[in-house]
PDB file of C-alpha atoms in Angstrom:
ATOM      1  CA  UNK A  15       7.053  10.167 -13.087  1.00  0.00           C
ATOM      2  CA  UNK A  16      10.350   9.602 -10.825  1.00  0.00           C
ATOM      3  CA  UNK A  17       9.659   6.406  -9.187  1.00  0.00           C
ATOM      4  CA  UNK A  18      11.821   4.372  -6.936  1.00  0.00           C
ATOM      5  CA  UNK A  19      10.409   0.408  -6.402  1.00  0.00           C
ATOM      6  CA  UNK A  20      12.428  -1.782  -4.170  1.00  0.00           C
ATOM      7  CA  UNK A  21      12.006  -5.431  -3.963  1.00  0.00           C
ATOM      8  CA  UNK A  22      13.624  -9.020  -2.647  1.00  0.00           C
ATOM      9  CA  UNK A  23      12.895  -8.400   0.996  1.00  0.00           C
ATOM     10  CA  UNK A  24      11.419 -10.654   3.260  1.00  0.00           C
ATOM     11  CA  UNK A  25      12.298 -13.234   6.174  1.00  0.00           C
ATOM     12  CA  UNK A  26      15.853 -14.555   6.272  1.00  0.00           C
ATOM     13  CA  UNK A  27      17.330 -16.781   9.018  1.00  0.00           C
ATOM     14  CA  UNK A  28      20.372 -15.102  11.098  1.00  0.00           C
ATOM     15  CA  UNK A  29      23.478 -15.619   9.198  1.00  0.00           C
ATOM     16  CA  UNK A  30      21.335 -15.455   5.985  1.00  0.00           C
ATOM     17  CA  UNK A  31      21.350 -13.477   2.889  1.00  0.00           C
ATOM     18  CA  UNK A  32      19.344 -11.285   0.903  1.00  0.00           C
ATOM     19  CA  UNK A  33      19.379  -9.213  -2.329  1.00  0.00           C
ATOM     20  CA  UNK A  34      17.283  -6.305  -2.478  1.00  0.00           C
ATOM     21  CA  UNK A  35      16.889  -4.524  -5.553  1.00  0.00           C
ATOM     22  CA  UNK A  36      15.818  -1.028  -6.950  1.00  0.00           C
ATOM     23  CA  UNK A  37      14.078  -0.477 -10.103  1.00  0.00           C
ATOM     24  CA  UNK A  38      14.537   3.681 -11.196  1.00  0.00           C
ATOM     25  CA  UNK A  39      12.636   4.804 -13.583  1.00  0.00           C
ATOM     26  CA  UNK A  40      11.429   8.925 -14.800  1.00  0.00           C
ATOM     27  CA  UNK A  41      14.996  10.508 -14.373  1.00  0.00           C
ATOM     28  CA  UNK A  42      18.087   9.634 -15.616  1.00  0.00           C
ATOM     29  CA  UNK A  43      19.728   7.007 -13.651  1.00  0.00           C
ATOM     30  CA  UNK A  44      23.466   7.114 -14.688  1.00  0.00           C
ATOM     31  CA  UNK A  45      23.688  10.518 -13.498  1.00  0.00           C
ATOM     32  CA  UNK A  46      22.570   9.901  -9.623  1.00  0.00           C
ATOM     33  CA  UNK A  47      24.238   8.516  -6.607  1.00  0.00           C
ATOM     34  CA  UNK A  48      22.172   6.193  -5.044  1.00  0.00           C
ATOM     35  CA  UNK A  49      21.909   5.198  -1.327  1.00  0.00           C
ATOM     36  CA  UNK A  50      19.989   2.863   1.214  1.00  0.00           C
ATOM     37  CA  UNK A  51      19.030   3.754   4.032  1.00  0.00           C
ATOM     38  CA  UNK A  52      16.790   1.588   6.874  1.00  0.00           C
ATOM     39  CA  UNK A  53      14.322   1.895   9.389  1.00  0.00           C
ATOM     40  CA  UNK A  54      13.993  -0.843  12.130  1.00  0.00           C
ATOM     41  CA  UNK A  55      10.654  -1.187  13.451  1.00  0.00           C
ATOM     42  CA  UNK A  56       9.226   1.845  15.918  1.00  0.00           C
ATOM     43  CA  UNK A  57      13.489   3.479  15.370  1.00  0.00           C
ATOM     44  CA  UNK A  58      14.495   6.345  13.285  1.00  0.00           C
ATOM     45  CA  UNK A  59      16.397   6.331   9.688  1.00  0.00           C
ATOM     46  CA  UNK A  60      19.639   4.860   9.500  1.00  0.00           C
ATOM     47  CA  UNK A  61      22.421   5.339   6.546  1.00  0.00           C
ATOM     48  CA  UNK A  62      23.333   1.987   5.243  1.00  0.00           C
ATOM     49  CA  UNK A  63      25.253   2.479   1.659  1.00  0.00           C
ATOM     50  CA  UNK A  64      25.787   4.702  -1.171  1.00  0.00           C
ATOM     51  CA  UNK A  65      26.984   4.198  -4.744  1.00  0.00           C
ATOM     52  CA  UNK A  66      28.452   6.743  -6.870  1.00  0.00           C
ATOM     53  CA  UNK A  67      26.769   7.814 -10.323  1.00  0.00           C
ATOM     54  CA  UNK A  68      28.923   4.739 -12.140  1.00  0.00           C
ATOM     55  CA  UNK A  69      29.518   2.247  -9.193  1.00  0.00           C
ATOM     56  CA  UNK A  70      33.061   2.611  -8.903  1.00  0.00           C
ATOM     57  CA  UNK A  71      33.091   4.418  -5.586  1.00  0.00           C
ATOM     58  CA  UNK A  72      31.170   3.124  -2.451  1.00  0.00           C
ATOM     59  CA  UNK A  73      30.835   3.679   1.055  1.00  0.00           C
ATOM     60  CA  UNK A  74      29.146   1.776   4.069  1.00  0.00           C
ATOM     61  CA  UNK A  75      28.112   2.269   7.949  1.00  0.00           C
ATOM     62  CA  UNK A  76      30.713   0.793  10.420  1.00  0.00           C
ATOM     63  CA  UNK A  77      27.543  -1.753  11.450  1.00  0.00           C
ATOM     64  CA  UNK A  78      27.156  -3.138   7.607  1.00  0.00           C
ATOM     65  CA  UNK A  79      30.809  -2.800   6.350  1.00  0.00           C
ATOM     66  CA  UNK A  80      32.228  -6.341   5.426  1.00  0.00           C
ATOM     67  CA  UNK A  81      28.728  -7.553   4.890  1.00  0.00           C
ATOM     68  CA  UNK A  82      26.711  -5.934   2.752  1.00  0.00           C
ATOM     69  CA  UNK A  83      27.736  -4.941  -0.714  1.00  0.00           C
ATOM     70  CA  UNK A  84      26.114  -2.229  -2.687  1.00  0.00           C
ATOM     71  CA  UNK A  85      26.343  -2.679  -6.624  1.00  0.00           C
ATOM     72  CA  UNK A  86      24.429  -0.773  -9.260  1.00  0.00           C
ATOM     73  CA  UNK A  87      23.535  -1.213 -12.936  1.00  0.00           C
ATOM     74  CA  UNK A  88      23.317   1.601 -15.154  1.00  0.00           C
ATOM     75  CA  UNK A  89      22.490  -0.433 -18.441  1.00  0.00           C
ATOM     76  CA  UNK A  90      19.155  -1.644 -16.226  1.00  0.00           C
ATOM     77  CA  UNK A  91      18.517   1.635 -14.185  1.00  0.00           C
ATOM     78  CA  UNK A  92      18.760  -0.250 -10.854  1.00  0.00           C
ATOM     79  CA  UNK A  93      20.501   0.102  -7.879  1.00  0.00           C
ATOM     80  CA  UNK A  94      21.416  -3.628  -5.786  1.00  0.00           C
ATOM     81  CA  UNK A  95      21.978  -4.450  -2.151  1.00  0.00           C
ATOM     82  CA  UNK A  96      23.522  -7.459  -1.282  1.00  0.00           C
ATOM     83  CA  UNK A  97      23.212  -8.817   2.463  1.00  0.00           C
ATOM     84  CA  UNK A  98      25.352 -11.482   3.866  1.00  0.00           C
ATOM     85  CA  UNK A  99      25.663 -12.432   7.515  1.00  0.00           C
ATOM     86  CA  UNK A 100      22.827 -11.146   8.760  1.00  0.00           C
ATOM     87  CA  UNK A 101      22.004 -10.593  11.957  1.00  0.00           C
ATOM     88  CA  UNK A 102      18.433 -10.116  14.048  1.00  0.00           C
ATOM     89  CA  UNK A 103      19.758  -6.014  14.459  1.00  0.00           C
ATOM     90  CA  UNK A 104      19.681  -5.866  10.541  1.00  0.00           C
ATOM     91  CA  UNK A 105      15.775  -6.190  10.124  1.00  0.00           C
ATOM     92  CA  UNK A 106      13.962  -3.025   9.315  1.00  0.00           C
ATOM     93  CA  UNK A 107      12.293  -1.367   6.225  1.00  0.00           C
ATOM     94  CA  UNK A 108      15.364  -0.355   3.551  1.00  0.00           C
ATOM     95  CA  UNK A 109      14.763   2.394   1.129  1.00  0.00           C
ATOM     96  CA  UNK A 110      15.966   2.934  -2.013  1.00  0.00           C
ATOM     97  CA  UNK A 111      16.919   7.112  -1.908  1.00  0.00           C
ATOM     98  CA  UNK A 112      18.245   8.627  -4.950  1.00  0.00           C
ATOM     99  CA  UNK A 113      20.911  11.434  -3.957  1.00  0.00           C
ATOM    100  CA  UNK A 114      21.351  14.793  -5.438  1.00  0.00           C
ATOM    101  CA  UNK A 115      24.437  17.336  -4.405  1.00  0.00           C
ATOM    102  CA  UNK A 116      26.290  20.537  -5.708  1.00  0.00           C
ATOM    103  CA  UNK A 117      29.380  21.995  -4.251  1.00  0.00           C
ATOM    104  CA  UNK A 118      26.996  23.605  -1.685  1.00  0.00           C
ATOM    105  CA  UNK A 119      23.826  21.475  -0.664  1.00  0.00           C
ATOM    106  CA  UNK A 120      22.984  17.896  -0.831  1.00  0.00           C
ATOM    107  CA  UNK A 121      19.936  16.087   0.140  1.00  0.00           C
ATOM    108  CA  UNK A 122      17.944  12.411  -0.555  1.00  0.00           C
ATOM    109  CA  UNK A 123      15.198  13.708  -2.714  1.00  0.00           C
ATOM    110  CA  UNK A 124      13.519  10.766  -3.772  1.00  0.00           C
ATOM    111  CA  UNK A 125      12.129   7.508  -1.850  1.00  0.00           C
ATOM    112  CA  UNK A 126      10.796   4.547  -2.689  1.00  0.00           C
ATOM    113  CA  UNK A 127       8.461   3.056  -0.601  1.00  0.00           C
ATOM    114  CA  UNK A 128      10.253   0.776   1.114  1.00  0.00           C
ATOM    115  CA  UNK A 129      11.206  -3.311   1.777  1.00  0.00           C
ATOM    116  CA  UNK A 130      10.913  -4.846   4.523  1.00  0.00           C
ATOM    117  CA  UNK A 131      13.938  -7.234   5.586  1.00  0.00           C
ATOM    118  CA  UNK A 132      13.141  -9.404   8.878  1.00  0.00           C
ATOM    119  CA  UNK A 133      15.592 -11.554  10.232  1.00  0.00           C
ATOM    120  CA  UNK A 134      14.794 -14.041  12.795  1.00  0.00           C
ATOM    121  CA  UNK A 135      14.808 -18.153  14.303  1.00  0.00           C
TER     122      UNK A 135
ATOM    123  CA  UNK B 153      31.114  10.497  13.083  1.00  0.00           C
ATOM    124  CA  UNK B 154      28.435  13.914  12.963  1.00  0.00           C
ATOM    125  CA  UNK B 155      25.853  13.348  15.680  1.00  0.00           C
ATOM    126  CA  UNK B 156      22.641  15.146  15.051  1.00  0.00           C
ATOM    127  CA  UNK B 157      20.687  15.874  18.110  1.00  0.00           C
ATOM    128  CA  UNK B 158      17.006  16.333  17.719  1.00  0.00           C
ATOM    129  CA  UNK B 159      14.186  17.941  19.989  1.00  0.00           C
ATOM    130  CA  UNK B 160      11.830  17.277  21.516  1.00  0.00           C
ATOM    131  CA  UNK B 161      11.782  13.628  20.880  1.00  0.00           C
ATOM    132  CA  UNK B 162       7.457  14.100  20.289  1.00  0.00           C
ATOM    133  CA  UNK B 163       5.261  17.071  20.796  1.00  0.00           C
ATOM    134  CA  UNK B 164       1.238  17.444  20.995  1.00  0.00           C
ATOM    135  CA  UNK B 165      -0.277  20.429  19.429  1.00  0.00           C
ATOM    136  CA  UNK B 166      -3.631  21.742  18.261  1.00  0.00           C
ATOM    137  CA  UNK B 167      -4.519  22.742  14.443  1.00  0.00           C
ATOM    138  CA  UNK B 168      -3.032  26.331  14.234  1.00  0.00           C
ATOM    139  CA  UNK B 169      -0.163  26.180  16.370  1.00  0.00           C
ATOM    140  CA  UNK B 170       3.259  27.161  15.851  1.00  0.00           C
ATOM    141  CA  UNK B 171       5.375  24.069  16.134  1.00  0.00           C
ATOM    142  CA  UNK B 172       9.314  24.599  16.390  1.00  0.00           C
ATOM    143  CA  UNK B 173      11.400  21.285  16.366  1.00  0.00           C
ATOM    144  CA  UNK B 174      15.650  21.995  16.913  1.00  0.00           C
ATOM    145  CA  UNK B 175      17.907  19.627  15.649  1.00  0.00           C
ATOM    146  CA  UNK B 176      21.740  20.012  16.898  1.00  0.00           C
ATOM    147  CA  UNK B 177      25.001  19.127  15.190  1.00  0.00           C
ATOM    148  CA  UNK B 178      27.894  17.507  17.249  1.00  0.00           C
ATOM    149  CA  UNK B 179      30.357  20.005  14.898  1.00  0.00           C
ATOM    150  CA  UNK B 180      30.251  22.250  12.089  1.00  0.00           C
ATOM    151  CA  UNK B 181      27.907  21.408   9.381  1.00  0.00           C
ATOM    152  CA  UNK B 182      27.983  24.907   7.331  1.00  0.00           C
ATOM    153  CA  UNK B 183      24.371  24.814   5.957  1.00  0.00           C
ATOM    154  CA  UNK B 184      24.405  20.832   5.147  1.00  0.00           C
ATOM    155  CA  UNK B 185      21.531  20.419   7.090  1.00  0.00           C
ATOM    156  CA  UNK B 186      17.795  18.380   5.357  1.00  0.00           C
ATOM    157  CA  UNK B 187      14.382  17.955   6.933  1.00  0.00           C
ATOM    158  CA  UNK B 188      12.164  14.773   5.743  1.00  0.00           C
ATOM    159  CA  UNK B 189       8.788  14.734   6.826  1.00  0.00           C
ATOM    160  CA  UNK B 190       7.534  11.072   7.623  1.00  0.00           C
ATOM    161  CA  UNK B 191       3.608  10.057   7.732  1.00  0.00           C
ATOM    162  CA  UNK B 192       2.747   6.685   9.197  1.00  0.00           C
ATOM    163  CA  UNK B 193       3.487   3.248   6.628  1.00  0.00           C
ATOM    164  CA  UNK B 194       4.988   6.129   4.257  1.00  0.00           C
ATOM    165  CA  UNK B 195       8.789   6.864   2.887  1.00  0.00           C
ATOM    166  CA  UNK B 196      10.185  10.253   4.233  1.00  0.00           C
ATOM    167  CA  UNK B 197       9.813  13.081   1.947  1.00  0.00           C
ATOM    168  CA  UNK B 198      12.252  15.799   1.428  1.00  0.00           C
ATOM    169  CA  UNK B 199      10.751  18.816   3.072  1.00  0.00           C
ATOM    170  CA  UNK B 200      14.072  21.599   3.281  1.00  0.00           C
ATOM    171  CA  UNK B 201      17.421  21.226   2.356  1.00  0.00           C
ATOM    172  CA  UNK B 202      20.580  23.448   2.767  1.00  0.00           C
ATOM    173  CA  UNK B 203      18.796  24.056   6.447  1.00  0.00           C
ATOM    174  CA  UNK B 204      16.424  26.572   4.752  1.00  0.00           C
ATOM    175  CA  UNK B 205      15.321  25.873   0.756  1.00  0.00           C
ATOM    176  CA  UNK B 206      11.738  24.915   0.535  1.00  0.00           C
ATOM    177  CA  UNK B 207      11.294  21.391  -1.847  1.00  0.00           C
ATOM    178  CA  UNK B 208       9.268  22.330  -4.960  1.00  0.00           C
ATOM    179  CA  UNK B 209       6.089  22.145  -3.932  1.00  0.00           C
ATOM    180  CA  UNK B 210       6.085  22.195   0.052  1.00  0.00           C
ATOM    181  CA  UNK B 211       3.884  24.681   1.823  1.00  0.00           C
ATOM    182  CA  UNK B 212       4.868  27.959   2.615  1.00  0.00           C
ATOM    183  CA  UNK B 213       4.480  27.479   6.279  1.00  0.00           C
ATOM    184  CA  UNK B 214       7.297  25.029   6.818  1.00  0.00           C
ATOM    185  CA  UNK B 215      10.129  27.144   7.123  1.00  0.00           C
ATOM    186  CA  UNK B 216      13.853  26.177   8.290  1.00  0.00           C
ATOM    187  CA  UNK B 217      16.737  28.185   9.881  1.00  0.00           C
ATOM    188  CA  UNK B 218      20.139  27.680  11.509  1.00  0.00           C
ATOM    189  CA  UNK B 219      22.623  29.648  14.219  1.00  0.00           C
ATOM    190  CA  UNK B 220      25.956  28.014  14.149  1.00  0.00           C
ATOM    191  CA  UNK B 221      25.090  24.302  14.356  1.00  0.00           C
ATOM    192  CA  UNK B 222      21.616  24.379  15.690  1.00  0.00           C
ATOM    193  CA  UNK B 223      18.865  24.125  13.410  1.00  0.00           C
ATOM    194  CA  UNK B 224      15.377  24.957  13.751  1.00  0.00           C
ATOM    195  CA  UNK B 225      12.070  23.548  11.322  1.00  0.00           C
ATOM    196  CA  UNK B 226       9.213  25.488  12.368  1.00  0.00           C
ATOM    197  CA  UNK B 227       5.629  25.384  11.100  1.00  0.00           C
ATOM    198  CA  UNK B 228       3.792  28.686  11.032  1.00  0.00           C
ATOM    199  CA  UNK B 229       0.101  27.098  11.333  1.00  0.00           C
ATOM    200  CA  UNK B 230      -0.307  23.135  12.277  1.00  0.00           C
ATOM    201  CA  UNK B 231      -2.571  21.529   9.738  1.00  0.00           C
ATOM    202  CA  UNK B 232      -3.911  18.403   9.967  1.00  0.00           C
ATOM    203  CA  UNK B 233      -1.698  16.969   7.279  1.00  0.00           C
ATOM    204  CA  UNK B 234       1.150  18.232   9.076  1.00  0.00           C
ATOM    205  CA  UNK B 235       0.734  15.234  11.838  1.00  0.00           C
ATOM    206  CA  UNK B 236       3.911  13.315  11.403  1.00  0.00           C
ATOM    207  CA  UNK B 237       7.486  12.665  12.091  1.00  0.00           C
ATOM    208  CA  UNK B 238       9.607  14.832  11.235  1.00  0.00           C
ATOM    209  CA  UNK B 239      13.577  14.197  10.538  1.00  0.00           C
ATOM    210  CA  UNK B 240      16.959  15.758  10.399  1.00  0.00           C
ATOM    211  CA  UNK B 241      19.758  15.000   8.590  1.00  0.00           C
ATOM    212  CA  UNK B 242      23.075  15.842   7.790  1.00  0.00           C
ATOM    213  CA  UNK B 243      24.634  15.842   4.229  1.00  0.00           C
ATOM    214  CA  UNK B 244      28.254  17.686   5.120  1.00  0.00           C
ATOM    215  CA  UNK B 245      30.053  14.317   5.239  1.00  0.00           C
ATOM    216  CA  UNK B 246      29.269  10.432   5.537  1.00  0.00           C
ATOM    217  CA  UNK B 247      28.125   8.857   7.282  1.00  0.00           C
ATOM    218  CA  UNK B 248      25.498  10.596   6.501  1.00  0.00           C
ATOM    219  CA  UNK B 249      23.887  11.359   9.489  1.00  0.00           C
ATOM    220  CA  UNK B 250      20.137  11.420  10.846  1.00  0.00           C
ATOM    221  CA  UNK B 251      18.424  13.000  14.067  1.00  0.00           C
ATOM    222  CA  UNK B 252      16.331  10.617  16.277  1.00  0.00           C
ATOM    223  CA  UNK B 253      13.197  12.167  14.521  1.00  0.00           C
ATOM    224  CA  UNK B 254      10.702  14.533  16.379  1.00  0.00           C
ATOM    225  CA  UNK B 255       6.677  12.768  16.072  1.00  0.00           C
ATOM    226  CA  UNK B 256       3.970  16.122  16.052  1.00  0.00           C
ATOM    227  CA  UNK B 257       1.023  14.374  17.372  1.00  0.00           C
ATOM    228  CA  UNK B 258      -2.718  16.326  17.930  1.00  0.00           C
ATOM    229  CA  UNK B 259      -3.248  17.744  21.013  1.00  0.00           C
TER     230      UNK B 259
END
């Protein structure tokens, strides 16, 4: 079964970090891009980060660039997000996504279930 | 950046119903265009992609289409499992954009 299982959220101070993590498993990882993308309470989805198949591209929203730092490894099927900085606008639910494209569609075709990332005094 | 532009923002309708929900690029998107259906406590799940390809395994009656850079997900019959929020998003070019999301409540 394709399965995405994040982990390491929880409640961080402001100016805190975090590490979230991704654990793929059912597919082959080191052919996927991976992304995160977040969901603040009661808000819609937001992109956060991607990662290309072997980490050595990345890119990030304006709102999380210089901050968070996306990382993958291949060897352990699992997809990293580090958070530094953060700020009370950064909590929300993030979710792992595994991304799949061609020249002429792309689309985020499998979730995980989310981690939920709260920061607050 | 893309915007996407989604409406209505929610909509109440009965089991049965046609339900139509438009979602509106800022600029040309070609066909780069996903919905993501979203139940309550649950991660989105890939409903259509390239604006009108059905996921493996999605009902029939979920259908999508596009005219320049408005797009349209419409469901032919409302079922009770269809009460959720829906989202669009586009994949032509990072950031990768989402709509607002469009919650399909029962009427």
């Amino acid at each position: 079964e394709v399965q995405l299982v994040e982990s390491g959220g929880g409640l961080v101070l402001p100016g805190g970090s975090l590490r979230l993590s991704c654990a793929a498993s059912g597919f082959t990882f080191s052919s996927y891009w991976m992304h995160w993308v977040r969901q603040a309470p009661g808000k819609g989805l937001v992109w956060v980060s991607r990662s290309n198949s072997d980490g050595s591209s990345t890119r990030y929203a304006d709102s999380v660039k210089g901050r968070f730092t996306i990382s993958r490894d291949n060897a352990k099927s699992a997809p990293y997000l580090q958070m530094n900085s953060l700020r009370v606008e950064d909590t929300a639910v993030y979710y792992c996504v595994r991304f799949y494209g061609t020249r002429t569609y792309s689309y985020m075709d499998v979730w995980g279930k989310g981690t939920t990332v709260t920061v607050s005094s | 950046d893309i915007q996407m532009t989604q409406s209505p923002s929610s909509l109440s309708a009965s089991v049965g119903d046609r339900v139509t929900i438009t979602c509106r690029a800022s600029q040309s998107i070609n066909s780069y265009l996903n919905w993501y259906q979203q139940k309550a406590g649950e991660a989105p799940k890939l409903l259509i992609f390239a604006a009108s390809t059905l996921q493996s395994g999605v009902p029939s009656r979920f259908s999508g289409s596009r005219s320049g850079t408005d797009f349209n997900l419409t469901i032919s019959s409302l079922q009770p499992e269809d009460f959720a929020t829906y989202h669009c998003q586009q994949s032509h070019s990072p950031p990768w954009t989402f709509g607002q999301g469009t919650k399909v409540e029962i009427k």
